[in-house]
Short mmCIF file of C-alpha atoms in Angstrom, two decimals:
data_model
loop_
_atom_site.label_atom_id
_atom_site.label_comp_id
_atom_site.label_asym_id
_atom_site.label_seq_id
_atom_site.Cartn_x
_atom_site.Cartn_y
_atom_site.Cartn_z
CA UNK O 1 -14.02 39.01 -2.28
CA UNK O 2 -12.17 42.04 -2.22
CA UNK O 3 -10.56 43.98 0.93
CA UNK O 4 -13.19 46.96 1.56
CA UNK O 5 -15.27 45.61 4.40
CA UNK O 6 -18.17 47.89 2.99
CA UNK O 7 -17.66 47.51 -0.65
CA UNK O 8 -20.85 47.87 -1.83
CA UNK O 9 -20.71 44.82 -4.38
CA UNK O 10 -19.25 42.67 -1.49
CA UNK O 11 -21.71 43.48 1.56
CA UNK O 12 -25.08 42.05 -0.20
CA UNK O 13 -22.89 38.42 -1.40
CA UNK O 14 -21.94 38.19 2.47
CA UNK O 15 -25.56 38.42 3.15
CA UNK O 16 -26.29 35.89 0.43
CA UNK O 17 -23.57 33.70 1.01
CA UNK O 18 -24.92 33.56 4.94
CA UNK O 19 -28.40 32.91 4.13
CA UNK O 20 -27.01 30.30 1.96
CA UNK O 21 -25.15 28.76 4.70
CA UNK O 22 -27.54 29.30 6.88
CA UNK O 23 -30.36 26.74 4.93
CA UNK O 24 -27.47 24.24 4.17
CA UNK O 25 -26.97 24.03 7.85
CA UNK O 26 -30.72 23.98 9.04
CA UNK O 27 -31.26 21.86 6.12
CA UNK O 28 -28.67 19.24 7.45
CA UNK O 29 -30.00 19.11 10.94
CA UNK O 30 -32.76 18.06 9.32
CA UNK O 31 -31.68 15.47 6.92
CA UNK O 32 -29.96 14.16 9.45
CA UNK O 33 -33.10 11.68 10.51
CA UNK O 34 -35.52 11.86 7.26
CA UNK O 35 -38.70 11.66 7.88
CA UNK O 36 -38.79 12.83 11.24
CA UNK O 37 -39.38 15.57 13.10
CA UNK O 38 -38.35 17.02 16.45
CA UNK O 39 -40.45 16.05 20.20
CA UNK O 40 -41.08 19.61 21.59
CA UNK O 41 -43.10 17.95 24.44
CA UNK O 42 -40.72 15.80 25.77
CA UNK O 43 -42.10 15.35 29.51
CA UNK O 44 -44.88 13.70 28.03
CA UNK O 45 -42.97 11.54 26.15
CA UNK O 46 -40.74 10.36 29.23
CA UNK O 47 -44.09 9.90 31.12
CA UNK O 48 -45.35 7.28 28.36
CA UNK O 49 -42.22 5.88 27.92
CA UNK O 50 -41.59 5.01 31.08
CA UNK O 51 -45.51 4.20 32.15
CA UNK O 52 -45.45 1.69 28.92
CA UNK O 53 -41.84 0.04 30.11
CA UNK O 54 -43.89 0.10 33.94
CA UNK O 55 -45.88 -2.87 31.89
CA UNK O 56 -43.12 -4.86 30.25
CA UNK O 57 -41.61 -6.75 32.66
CA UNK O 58 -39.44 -8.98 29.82
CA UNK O 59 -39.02 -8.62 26.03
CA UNK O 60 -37.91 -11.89 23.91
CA UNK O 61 -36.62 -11.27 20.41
CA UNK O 62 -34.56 -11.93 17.40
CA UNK O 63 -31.97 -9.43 16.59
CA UNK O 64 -29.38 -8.71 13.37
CA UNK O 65 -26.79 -6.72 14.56
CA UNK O 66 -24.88 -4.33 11.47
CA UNK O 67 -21.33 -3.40 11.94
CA UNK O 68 -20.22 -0.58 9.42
CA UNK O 69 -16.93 -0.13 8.07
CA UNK O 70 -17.25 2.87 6.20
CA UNK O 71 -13.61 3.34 5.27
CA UNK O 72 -13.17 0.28 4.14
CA UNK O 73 -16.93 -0.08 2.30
CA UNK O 74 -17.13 -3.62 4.36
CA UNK O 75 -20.73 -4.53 6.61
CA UNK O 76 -20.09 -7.49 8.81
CA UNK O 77 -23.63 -8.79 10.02
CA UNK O 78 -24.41 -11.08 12.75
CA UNK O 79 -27.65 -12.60 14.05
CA UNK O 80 -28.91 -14.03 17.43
CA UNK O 81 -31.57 -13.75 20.21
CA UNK O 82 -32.01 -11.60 22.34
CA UNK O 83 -33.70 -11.76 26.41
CA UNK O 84 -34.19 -9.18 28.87
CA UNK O 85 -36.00 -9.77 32.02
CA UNK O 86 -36.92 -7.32 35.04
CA UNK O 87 -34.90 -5.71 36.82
CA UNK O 88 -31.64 -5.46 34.57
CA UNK O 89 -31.33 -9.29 32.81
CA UNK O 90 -30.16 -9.65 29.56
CA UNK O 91 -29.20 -12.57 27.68
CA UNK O 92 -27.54 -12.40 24.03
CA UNK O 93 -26.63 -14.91 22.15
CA UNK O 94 -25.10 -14.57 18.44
CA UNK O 95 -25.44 -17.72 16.49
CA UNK O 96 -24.33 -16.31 13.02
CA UNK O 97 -22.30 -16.00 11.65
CA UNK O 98 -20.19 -16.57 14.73
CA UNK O 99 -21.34 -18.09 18.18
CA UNK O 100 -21.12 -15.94 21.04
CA UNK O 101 -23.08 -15.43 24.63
CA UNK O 102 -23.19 -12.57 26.91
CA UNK O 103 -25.34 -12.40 30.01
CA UNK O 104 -25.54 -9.36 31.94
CA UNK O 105 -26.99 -9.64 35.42
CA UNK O 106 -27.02 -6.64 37.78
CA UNK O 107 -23.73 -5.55 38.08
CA UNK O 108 -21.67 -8.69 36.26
CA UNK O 109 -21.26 -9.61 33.04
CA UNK O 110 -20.64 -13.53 31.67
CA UNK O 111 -19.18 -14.11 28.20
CA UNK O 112 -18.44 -17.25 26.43
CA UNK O 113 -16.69 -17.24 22.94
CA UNK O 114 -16.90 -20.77 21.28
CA UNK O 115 -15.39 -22.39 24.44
CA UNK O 116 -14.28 -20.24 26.45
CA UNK O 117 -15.73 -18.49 29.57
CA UNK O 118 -14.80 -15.78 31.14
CA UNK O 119 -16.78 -13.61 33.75
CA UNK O 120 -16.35 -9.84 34.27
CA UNK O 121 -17.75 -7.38 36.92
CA UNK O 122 -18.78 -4.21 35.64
CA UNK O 123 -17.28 -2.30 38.13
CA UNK O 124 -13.86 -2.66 36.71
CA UNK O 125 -14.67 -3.00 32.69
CA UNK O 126 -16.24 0.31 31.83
CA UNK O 127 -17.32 -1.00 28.38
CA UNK O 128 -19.30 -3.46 29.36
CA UNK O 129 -20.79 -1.13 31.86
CA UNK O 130 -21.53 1.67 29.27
CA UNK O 131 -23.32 -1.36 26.90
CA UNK O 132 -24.80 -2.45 30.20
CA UNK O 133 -26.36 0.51 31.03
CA UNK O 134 -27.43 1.83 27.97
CA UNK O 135 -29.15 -1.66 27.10
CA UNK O 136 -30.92 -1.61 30.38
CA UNK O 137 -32.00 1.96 30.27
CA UNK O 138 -33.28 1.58 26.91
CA UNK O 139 -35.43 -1.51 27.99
CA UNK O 140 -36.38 0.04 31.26
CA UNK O 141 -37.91 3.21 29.45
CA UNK O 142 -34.93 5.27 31.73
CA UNK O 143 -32.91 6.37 28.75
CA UNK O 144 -34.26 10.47 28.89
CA UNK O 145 -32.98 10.15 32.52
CA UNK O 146 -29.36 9.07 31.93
CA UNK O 147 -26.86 12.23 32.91
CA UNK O 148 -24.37 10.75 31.02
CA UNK O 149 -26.12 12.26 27.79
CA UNK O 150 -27.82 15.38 26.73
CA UNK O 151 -30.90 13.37 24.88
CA UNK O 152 -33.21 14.92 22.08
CA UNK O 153 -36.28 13.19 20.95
CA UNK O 154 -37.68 13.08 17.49
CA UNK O 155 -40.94 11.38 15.96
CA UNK O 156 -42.69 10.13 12.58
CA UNK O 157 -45.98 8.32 12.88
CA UNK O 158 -44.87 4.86 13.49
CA UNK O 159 -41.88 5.57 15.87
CA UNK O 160 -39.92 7.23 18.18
CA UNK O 161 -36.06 8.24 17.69
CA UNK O 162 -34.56 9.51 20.98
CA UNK O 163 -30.84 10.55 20.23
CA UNK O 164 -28.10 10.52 22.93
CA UNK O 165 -25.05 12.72 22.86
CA UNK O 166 -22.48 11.18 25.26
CA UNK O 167 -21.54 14.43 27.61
CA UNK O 168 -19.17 12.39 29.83
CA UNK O 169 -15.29 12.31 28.89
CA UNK O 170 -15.15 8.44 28.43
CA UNK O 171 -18.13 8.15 26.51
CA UNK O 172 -16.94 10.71 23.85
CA UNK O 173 -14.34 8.89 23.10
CA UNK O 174 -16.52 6.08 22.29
CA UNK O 175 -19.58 7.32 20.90
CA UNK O 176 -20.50 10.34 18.63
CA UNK O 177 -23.86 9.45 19.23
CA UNK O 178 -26.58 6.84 20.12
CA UNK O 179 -29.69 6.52 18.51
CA UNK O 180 -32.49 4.36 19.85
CA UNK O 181 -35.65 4.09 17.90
CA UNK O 182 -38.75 2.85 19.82
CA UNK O 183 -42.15 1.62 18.32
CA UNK O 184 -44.86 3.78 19.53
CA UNK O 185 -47.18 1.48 19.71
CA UNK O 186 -45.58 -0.22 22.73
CA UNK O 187 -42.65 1.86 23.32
CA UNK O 188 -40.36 -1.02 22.66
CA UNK O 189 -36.84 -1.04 20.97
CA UNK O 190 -37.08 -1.71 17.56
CA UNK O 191 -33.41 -0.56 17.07
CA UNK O 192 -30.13 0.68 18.70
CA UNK O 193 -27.60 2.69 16.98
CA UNK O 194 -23.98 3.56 17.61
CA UNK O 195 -22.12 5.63 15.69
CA UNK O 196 -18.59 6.04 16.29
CA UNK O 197 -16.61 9.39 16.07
CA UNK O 198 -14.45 7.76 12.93
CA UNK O 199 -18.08 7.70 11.08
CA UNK O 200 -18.10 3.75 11.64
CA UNK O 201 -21.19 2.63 13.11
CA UNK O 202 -23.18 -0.60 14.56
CA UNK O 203 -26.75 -1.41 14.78
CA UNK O 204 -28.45 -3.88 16.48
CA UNK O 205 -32.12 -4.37 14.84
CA UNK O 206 -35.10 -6.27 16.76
CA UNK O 207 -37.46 -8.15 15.30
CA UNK O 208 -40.64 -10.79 16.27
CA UNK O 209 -40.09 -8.82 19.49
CA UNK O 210 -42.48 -10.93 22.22
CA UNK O 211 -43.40 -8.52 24.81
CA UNK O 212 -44.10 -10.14 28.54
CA UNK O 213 -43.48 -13.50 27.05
CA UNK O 214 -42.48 -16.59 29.30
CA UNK O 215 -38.45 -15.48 29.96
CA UNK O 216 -36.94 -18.27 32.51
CA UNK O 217 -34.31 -16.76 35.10
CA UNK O 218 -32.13 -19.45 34.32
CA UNK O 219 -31.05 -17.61 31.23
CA UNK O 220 -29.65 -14.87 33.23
CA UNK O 221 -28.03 -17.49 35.59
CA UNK O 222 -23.87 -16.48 35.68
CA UNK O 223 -22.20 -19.63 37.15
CA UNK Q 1 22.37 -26.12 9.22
CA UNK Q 2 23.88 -26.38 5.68
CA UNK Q 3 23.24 -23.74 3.30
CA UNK Q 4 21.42 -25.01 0.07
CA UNK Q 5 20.34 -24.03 -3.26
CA UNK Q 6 16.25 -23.21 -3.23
CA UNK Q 7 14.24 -21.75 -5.34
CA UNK Q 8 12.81 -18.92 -3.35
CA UNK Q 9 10.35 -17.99 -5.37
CA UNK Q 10 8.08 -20.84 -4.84
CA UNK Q 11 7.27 -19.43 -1.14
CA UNK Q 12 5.21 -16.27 -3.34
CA UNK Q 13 2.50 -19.46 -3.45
CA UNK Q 14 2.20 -18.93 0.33
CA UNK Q 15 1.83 -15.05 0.23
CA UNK Q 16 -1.93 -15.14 0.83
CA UNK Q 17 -3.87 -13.22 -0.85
CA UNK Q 18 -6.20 -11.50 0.72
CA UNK Q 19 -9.28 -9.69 -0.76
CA UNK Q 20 -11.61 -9.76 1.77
CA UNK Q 21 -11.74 -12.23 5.04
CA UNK Q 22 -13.06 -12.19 8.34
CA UNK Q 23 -11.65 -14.01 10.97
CA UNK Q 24 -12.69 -15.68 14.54
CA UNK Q 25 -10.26 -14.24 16.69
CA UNK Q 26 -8.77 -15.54 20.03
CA UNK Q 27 -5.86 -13.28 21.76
CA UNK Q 28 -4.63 -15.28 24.86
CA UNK Q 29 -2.09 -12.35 26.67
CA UNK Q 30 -0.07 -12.74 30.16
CA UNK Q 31 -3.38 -14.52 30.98
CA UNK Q 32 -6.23 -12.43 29.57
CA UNK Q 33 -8.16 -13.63 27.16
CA UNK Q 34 -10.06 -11.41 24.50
CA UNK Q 35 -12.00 -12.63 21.70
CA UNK Q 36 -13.56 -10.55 18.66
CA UNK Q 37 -13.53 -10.75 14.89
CA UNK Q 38 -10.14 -9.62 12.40
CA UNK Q 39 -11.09 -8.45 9.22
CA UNK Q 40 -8.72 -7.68 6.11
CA UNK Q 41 -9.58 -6.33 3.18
CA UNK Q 42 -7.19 -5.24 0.43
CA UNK Q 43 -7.78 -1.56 -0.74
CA UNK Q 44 -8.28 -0.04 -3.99
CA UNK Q 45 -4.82 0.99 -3.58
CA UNK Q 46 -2.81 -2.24 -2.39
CA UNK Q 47 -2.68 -1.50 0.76
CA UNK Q 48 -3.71 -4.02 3.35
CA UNK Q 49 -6.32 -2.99 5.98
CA UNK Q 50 -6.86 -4.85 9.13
CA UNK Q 51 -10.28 -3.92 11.41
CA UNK Q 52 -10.34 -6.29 15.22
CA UNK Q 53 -13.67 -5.53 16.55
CA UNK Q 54 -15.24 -7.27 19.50
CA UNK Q 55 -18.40 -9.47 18.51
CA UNK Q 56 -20.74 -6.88 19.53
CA UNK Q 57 -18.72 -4.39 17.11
CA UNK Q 58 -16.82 -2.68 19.31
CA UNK Q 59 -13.73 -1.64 17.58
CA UNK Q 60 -10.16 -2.51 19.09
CA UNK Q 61 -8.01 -1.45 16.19
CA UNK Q 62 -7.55 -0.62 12.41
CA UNK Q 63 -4.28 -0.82 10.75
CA UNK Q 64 -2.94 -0.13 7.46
CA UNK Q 65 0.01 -1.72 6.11
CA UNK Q 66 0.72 -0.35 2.57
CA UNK Q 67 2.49 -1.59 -0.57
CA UNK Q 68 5.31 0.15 -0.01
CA UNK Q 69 6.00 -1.47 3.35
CA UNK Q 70 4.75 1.70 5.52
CA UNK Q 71 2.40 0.68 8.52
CA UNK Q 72 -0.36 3.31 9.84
CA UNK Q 73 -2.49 3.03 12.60
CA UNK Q 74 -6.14 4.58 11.82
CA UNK Q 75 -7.19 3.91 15.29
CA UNK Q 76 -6.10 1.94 18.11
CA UNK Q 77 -8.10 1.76 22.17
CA UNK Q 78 -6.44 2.77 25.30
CA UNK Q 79 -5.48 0.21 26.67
CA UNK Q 80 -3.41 -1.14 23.81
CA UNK Q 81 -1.43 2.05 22.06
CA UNK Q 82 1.36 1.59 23.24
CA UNK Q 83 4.90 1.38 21.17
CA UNK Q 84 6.13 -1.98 22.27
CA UNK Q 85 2.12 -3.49 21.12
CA UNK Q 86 2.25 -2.01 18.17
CA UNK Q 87 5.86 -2.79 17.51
CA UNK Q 88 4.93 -6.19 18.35
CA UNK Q 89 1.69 -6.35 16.64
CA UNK Q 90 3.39 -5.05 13.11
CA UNK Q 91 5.95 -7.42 12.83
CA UNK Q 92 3.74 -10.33 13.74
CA UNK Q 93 1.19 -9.18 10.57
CA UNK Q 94 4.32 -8.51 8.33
CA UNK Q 95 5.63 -12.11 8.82
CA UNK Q 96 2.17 -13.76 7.94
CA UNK Q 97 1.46 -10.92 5.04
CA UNK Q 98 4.68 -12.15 3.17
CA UNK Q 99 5.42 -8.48 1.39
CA UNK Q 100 8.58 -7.71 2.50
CA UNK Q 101 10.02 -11.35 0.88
CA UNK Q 102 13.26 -9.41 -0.88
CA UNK Q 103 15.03 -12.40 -2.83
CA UNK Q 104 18.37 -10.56 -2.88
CA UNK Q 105 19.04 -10.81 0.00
CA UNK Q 106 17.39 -13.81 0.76
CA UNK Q 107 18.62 -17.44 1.65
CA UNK Q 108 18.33 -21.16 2.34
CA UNK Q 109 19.43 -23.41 4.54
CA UNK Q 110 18.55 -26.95 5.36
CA UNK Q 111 18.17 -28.80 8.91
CA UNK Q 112 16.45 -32.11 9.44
CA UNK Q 113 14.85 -32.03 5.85
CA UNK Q 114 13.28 -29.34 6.29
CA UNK Q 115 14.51 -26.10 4.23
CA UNK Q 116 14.80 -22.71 5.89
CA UNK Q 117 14.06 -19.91 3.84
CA UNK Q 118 15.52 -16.81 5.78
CA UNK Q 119 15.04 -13.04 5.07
CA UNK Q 120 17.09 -10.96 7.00
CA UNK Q 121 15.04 -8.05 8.50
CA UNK Q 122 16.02 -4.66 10.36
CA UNK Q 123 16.81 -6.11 13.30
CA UNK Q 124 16.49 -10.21 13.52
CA UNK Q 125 15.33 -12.60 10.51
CA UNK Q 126 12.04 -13.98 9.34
CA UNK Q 127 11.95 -17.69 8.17
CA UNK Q 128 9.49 -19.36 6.06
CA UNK Q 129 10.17 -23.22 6.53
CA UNK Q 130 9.04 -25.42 4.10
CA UNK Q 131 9.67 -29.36 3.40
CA UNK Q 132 12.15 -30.64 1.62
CA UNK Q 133 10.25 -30.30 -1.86
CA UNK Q 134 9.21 -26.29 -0.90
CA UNK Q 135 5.22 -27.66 -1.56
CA UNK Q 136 4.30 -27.32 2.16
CA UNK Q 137 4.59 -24.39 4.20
CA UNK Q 138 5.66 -25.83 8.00
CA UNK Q 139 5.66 -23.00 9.98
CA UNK Q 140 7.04 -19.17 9.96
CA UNK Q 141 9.89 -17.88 12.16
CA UNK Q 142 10.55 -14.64 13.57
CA UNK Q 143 13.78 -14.79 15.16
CA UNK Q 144 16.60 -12.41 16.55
CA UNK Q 145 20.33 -13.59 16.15
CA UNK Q 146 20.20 -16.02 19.56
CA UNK Q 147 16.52 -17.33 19.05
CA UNK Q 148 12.90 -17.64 17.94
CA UNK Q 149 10.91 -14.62 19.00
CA UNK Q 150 7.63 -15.58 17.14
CA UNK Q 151 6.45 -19.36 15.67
CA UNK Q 152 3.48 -19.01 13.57
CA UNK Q 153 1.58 -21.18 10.90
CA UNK Q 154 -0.53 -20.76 7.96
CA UNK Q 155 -2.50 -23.25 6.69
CA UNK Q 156 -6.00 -24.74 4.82
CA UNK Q 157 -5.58 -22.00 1.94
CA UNK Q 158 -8.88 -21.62 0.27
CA UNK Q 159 -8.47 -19.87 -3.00
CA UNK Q 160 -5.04 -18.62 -1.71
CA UNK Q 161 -6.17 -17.18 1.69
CA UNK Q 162 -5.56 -19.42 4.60
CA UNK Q 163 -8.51 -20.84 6.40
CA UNK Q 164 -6.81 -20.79 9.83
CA UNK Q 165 -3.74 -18.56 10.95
CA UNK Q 166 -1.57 -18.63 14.54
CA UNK Q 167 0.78 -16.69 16.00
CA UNK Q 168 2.45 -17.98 19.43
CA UNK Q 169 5.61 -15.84 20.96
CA UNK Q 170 8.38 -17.57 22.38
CA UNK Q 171 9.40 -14.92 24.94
CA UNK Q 172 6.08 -14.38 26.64
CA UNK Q 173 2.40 -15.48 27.06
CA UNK Q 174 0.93 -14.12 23.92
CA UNK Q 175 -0.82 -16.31 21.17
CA UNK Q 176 -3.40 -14.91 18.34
CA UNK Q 177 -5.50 -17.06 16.82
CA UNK Q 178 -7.50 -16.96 13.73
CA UNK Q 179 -10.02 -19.10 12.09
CA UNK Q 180 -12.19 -17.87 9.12
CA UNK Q 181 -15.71 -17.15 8.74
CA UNK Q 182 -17.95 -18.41 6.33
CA UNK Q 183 -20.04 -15.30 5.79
#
């Protein structure tokens, strides 16, 4: 472009190139969940959300959990089941490839790796709390309400896909953001997604999700 | 020890070679213990990437240690960036990733039958020490002029990549251990 700010060749390109930049941009924001479109009417989303969690008081399910490596093109995939119970229980348990349990119960956390145990409070491992209370709000229905995140809510017919940009300090250092996709037909997780900020990401899938099913408290049981 | 006459290059059968491995990971540190999952992969370019990840993906580190001996860290937590860690962590990988093995200036000795293959580093030495015959790998040294820093092992090598992998340090509580995954 040459230097004459009102060149008359130059002004219209500007224009161009702008509108140009303009679609790319709005065309992105789009792209970036295909298929789906943006909640406008988000109170009455929270109000269904939360009045269909009201009724599940404990989800048991199989999950497949995704870790992407995308600068070295590598996926490492693990399997397991998955527990939650009323108020803030949840049991997981990775069988494959590798064996590993984590219980979270109120404010501790249990893990055992092949044979070893080792218990943590929350209070002093903020990881485990940030897992611990995004897990929990997302079962719970709670997730709009977290302040920790500025939350926008997008729909297709089958499902819901509620993003979460982390606003606090720590959690941007973590997460980029956090996608959680609920099934509108019950409002129940059918997936969590965590995307790092070096484009990495990991998702945790649910499947032959039983809603209210029989969930012992001896699962949640930290000795 | 006596010095001897070896062939060093039958340690390159040791070098393992890595295309793509994940590993069950146990880090035992001035009495924490940390588990996750190590993965290396070797690049399009020779280098050497290493990913340690928590088992529910949470990423601890990635490091890149290229063919030309240069180490890079893509991203490391908190907690753990510090120089004397990495420092630490770097020479550790180099010792089990066998790259730097420089023949010429290389040499054996021998000491209760076993021979002591010794590569004299920047500061200290790495030893590979095999038996007598230079078929089995005993154990790897990482030692400064008075004494072992680092004793590690390789072993079980499935198509040249060793099944399980451990790292113990001599001058604190710090052991890594790995053991393959059958994915």
């Amino acid at each position: 472009m040459c230097r004459w700010i009102n060149c008359y060749i130059c002004r219209p390109m500007r224009k161009v190139l702008l509108i140009a930049l303009t679609l790319v941009t709005s065309f992105s924001i789009k792209a970036q969940y295909p298929g789906y479109t943006a909640v406008t009417e988000l109170t009455k989303f929270k109000t269904e959300f939360a009045a269909a969690s009201q009724k599940t008081n404990s989800i048991k399910s199989d999950f497949v959990q995704e870790k992407n490596l995308s600068m070295l093109a590598e996926k490492i995939t693990s399997k397991g089941k998955f527990w939650f119970k009323k108020e803030s229980q949840v049991r997981m348990e990775y069988t494959q490839p590798y064996q590993y349990l984590m219980i979270l119960n109120k404010d501790k956390v249990y893990v055992k790796d092949g044979q070893k145990e080792n218990k943590v409070s929350t209070k002093s491992n903020k990881m485990f709390q940030q897992i611990n209370n995004i897990m929990i709000d997302c079962m719970q229905g709670t997730t709009l309400n977290n302040p920790n995140f500025k939350t926008r809510v997008f729909e297709n017919k089958n499902s819901s896909l509620v993003e979460l940009v982390p606003v606090t300090k720590g959690l941007r250092e973590l997460f980029k953001t956090i996608t959680v996709v609920v099934d509108k037909k019950d409002y129940s997780v059918t997936s969590i997604e965590m995307l790092e900020l070096s484009g990495d990401n990991t998702t945790i899938r649910f499947t032959n999700k039983e809603l209210n099913a029989n969930v012992p408290d001896a699962l949640f049981i930290i000795k | 020890m006596q010095p001897v006459n070896a062939d060093i290059s039958k340690l390159q059968k040791f070098r393992p070679a890595f295309t793509v491995a994940l590993y069950n990971t146990k880090v035992d540190v001035v009495g924490n213990h940390l588990s996750g999952l190590l993965l290396i992969k070797k690049m399009p370019d020779s280098s050497l990437r290493m990913v340690f990840s928590n088992e529910m993906g949470f990423k601890f580190f990635d490091f890149e240690f290229s063919a030309d001996g240069k180490f890079k860290v893509y991203s490391i937590v908190k907690q753990m960036n510090k120089r004397s860690v990495l420092k630490t962590l770097r020479k550790d990988f180099e010792l089990i990733l066998m790259d730097k093995l420089d023949s010429s200036t290389a040499s054996t000795r021998i000491n209760n039958g076993l021979l002591y293959h010794i590569f004299p580093q920047s500061k200290g030495y790495n030893y590979y020490i095999t038996d007598s015959t230079g078929n089995e790998l005993v154990r790897l040294e990482r030692a400064s002029k008075r004494k072992t820093v680092v004793e590690a092992i390789m072993q079980n090598y499935i198509n040249g990549i060793p099944d399980t992998i451990g790292i113990s340090h001599k001058t604190f509580d710090f052991t890594i251990g790995l053991k393959r995954i059958e994915r």
